[in-house]
CSV table of C-alpha atoms and ligand atoms in Angstrom, one decimal:
chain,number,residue,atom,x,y,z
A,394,UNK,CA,-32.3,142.9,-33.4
A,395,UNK,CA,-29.7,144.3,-31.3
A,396,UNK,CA,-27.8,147.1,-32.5
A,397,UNK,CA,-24.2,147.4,-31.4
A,398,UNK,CA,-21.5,150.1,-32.3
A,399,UNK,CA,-18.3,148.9,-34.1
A,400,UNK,CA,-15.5,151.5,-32.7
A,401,UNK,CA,-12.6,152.6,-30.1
A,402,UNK,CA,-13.9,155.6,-29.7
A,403,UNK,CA,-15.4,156.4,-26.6
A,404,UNK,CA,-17.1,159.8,-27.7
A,405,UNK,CA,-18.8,157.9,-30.4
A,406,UNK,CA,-20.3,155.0,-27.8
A,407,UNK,CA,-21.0,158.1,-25.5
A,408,UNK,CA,-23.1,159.6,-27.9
A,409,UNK,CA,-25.0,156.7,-29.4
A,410,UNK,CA,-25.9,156.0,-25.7
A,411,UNK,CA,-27.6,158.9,-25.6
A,412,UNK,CA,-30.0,157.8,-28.3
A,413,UNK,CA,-31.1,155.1,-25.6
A,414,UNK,CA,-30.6,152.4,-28.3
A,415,UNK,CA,-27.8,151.1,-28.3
A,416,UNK,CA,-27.3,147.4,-27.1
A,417,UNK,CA,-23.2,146.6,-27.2
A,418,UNK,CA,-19.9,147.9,-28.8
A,419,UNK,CA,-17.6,146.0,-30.4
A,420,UNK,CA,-13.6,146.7,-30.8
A,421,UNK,CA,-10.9,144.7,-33.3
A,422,UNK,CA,-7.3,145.4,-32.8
A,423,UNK,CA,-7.3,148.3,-35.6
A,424,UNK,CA,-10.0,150.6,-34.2
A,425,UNK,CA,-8.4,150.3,-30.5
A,426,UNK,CA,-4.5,151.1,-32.0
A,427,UNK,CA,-6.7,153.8,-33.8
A,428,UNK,CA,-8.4,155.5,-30.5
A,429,UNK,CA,-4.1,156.4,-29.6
A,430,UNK,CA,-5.5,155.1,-26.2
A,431,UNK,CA,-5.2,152.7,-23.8
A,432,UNK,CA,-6.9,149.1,-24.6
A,433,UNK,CA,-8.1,148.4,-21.0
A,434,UNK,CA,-8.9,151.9,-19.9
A,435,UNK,CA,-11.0,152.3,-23.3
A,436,UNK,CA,-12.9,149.4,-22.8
A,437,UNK,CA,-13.4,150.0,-19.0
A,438,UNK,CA,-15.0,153.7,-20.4
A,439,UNK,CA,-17.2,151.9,-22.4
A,440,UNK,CA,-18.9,149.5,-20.0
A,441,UNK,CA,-19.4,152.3,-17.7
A,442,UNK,CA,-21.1,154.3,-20.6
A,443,UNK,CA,-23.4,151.3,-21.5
A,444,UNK,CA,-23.8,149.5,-17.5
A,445,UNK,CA,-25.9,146.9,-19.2
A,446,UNK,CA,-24.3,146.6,-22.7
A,447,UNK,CA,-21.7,143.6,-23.9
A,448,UNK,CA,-18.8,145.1,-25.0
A,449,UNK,CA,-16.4,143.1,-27.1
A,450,UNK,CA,-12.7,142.9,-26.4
A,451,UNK,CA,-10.3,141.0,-28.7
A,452,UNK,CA,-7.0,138.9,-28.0
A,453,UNK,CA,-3.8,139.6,-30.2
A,454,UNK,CA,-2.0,136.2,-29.8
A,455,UNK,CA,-2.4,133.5,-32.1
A,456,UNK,CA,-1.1,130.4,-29.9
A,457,UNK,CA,-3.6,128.8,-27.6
A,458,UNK,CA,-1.6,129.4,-24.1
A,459,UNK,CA,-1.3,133.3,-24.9
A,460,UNK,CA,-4.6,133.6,-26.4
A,461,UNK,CA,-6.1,131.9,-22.7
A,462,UNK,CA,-4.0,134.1,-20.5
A,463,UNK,CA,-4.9,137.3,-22.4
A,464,UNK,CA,-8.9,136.3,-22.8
A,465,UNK,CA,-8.7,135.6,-18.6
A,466,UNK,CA,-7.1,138.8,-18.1
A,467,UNK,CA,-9.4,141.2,-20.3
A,468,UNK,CA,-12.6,139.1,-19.1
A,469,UNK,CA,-11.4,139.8,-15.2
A,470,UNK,CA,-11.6,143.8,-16.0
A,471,UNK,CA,-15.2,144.0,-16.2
A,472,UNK,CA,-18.5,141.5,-16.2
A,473,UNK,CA,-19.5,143.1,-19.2
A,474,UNK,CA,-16.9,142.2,-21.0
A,475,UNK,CA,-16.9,139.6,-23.7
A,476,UNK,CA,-13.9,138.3,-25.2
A,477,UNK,CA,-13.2,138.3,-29.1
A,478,UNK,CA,-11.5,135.8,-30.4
A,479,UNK,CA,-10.6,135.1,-34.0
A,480,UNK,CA,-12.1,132.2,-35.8
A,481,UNK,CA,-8.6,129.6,-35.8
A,482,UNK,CA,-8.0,126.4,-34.6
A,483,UNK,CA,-6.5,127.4,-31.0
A,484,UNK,CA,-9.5,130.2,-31.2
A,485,UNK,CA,-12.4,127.4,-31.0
A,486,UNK,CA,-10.4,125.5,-28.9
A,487,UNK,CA,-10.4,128.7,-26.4
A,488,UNK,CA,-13.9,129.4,-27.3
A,489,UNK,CA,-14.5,125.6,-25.6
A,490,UNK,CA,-12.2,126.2,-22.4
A,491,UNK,CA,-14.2,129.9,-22.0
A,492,UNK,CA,-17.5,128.5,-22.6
A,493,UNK,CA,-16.9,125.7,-19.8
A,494,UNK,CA,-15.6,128.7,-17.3
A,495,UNK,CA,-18.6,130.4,-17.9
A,496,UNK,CA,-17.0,133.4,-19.9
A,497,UNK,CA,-18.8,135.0,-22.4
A,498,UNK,CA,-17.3,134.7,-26.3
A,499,UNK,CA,-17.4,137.1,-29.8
A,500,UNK,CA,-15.9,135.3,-32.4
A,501,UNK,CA,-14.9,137.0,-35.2
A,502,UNK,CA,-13.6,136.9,-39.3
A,503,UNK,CA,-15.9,134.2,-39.5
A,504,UNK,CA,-16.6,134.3,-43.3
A,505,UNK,CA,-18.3,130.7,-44.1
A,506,UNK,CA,-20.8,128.6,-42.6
A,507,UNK,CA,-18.9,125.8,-41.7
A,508,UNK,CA,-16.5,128.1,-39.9
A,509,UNK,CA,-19.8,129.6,-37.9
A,510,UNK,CA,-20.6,125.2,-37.3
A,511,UNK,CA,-17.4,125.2,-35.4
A,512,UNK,CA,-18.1,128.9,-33.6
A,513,UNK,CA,-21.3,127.0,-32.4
A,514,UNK,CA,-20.5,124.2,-31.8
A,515,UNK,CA,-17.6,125.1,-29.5
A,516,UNK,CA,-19.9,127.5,-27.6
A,517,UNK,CA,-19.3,130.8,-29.0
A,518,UNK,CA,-21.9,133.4,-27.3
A,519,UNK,CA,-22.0,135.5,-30.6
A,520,UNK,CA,-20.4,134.6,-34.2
A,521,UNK,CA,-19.3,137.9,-36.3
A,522,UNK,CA,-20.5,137.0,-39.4
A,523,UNK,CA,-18.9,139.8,-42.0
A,524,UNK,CA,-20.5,141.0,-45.0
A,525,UNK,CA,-18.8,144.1,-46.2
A,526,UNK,CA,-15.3,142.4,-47.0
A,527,UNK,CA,-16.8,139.4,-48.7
A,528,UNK,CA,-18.7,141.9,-50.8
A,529,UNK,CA,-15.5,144.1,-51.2
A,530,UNK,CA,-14.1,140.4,-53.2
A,531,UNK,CA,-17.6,141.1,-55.5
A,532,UNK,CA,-19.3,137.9,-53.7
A,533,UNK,CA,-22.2,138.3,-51.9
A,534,UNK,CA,-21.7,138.7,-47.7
A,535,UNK,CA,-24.9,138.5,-47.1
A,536,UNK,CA,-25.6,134.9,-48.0
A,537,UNK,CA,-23.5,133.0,-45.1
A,538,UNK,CA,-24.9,134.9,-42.3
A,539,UNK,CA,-28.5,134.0,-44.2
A,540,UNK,CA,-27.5,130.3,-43.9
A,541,UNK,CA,-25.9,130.6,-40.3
A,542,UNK,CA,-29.3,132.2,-38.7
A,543,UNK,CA,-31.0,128.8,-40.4
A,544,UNK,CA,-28.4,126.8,-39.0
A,545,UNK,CA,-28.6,128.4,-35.2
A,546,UNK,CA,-32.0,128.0,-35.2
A,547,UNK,CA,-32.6,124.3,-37.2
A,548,UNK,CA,-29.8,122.6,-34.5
A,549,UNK,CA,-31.0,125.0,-31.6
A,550,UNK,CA,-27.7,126.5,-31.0
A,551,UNK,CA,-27.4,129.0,-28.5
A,552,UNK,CA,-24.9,131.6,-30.1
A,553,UNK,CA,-26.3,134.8,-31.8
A,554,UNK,CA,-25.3,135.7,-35.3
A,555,UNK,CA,-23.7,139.3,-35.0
A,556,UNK,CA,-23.9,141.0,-38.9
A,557,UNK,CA,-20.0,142.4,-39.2
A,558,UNK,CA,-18.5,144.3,-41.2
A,559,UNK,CA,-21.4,146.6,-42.3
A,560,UNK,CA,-20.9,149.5,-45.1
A,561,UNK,CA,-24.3,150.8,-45.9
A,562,UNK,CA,-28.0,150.8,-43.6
A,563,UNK,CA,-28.9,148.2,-46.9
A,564,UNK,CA,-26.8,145.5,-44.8
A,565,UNK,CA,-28.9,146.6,-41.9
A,566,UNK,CA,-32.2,146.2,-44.2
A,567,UNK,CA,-30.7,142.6,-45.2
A,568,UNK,CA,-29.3,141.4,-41.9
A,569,UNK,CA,-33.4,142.7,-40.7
A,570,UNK,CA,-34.5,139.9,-43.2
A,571,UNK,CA,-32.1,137.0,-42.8
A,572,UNK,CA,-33.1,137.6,-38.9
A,573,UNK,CA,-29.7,137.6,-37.5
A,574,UNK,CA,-30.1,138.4,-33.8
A,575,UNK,CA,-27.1,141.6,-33.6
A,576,UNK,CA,-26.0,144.1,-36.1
A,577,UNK,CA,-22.5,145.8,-35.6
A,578,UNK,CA,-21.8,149.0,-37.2
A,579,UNK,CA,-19.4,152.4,-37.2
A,580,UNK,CA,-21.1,155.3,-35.9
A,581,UNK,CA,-22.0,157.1,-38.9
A,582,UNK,CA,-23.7,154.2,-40.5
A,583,UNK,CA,-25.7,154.0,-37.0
A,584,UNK,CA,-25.8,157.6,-38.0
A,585,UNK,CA,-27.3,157.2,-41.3
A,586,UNK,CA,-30.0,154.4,-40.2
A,587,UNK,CA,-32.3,158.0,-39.1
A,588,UNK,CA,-32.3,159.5,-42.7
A,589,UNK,CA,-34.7,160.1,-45.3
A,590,UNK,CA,-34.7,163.0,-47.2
A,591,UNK,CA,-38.4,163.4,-46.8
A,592,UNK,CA,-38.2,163.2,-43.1
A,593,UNK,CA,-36.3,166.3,-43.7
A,594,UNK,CA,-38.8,167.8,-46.2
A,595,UNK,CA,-42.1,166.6,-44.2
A,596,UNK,CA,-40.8,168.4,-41.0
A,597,UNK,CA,-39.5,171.5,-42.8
A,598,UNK,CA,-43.1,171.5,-44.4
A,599,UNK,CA,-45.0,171.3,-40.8
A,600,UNK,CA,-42.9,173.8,-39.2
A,601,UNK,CA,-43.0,176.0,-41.7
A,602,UNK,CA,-47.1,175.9,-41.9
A,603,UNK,CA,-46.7,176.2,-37.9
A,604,UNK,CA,-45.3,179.1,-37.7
A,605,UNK,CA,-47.0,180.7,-40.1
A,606,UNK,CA,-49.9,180.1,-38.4
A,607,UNK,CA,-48.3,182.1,-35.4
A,608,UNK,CA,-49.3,178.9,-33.6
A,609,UNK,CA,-47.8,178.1,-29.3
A,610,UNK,CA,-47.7,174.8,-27.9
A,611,UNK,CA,-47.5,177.4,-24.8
A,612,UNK,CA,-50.4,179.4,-25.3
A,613,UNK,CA,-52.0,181.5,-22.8
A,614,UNK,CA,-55.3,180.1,-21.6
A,615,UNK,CA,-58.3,182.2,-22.4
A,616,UNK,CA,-60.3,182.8,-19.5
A,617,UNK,CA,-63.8,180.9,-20.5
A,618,UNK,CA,-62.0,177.6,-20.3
B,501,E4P,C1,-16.6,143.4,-36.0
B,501,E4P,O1,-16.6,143.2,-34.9
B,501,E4P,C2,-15.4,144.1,-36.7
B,501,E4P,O2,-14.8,144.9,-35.8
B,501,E4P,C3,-15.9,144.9,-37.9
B,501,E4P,O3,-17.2,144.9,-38.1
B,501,E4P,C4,-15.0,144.9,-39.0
B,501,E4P,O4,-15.5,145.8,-40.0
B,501,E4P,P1,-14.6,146.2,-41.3
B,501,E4P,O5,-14.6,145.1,-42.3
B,501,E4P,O6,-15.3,147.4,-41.8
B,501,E4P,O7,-13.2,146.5,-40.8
């Protein structure tokens, strides 16, 4: 599963690179206004952070001839880039129009799985399936993106299911078993995903004995060997 970074912070991506894990970054509207920096120059700072990582870039309009012109302009800033666009009827209309160009699509708020039919079937390259605001309404997120990765894979349709909107590494855990192919999250949940408080204990236990031991990884060699 690919593991992808849900933020507009650039320090945040910069680090997670470092972990030589990470697969994409994804941006909404809210996290970029959030950052208090530019959209195009924050993007741009991404791809160069991650040179073989999609990073996802939304449009703000919501009529069909706006939504193209922006989705043209952020795709012609970088080849890495691919556009966001929210699941509405002008949306999968541009997700068509995109698809036939050859430019790569994220769509996103998709909640249901009929909504995730017409993602795929207009050629979406990944479909944001959220979980964490479906279970904030106490329904259960996880079952449409269970459905959708049956769906992808029954009717062969190309698009990857992205897990969105993830609280907790649980939905990690779940979006592992309903096989989606991407997993989104903020920083400190990616965070998180390396704890367990008897890793902690374990290596406290080994050092300790270690050292103890007066033991060197660098030890002088004795002469006899
Ligand atoms: C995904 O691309 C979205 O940016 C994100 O996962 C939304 O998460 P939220 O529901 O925690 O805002």
């Amino acid at each position: 599963m690919k593991l992808f970074v849900d933020t507009g912070d650039v320090e945040e991506v910069r680090q997670a690179v470092e972990w030589g894990v990470l697969d994409g970054v994804t941006t909404n509207p809210t996290l970029i206004a959030k950052s208090g920096k530019g959209f195009r120059e924050t993007v741009l700072s991404m791809c160069h952070l991650l040179p073989d990582g999609d990073i996802s870039a939304e449009v703000v309009a919501t009529n069909y001839d706006e939504m193209l012109k922006e989705a043209l302009e952020i795709s012609s800033w970088h080849s890495q880039i691919v556009v966001k666009v929210p699941l509405i009827e002008p949306g999968i209309r541009l997700v068509s129009t995109l698809a036939d160009k050859g430019i790569r699509t994220n769509v996103t708020l998709v909640f249901t799985v009929p909504q995730a039919l017409m993602a795929a079937k207009a050629g979406a390259t990944y479909i944001s399936n959220f979980v964490g605001r479906v279970d904030d309404l106490s329904d259960d997120g996880m079952v449409a993106v269970q459905d959708t990765v049956r769906m992808v894979q029954d009717y062969g349709f190309e698009s990857e299911v992205l897990v969105a909107s993830v609280r907790h590494p649980l939905h990690v855990v779940q979006a592992i078993q309903a096989g989606a192919h991407v997993s989104t999250m903020p920083f400190k949940i990616m965070q998180m995903l390396f704890k367990h408080p008897l890793t902690d204990s374990g290596l406290k236990r080994f050092l300790d004995d270690w050292n103890q031991a007066g033991l060197s990884i660098f030890e002088k060699q004795t002469a006899s060997v």
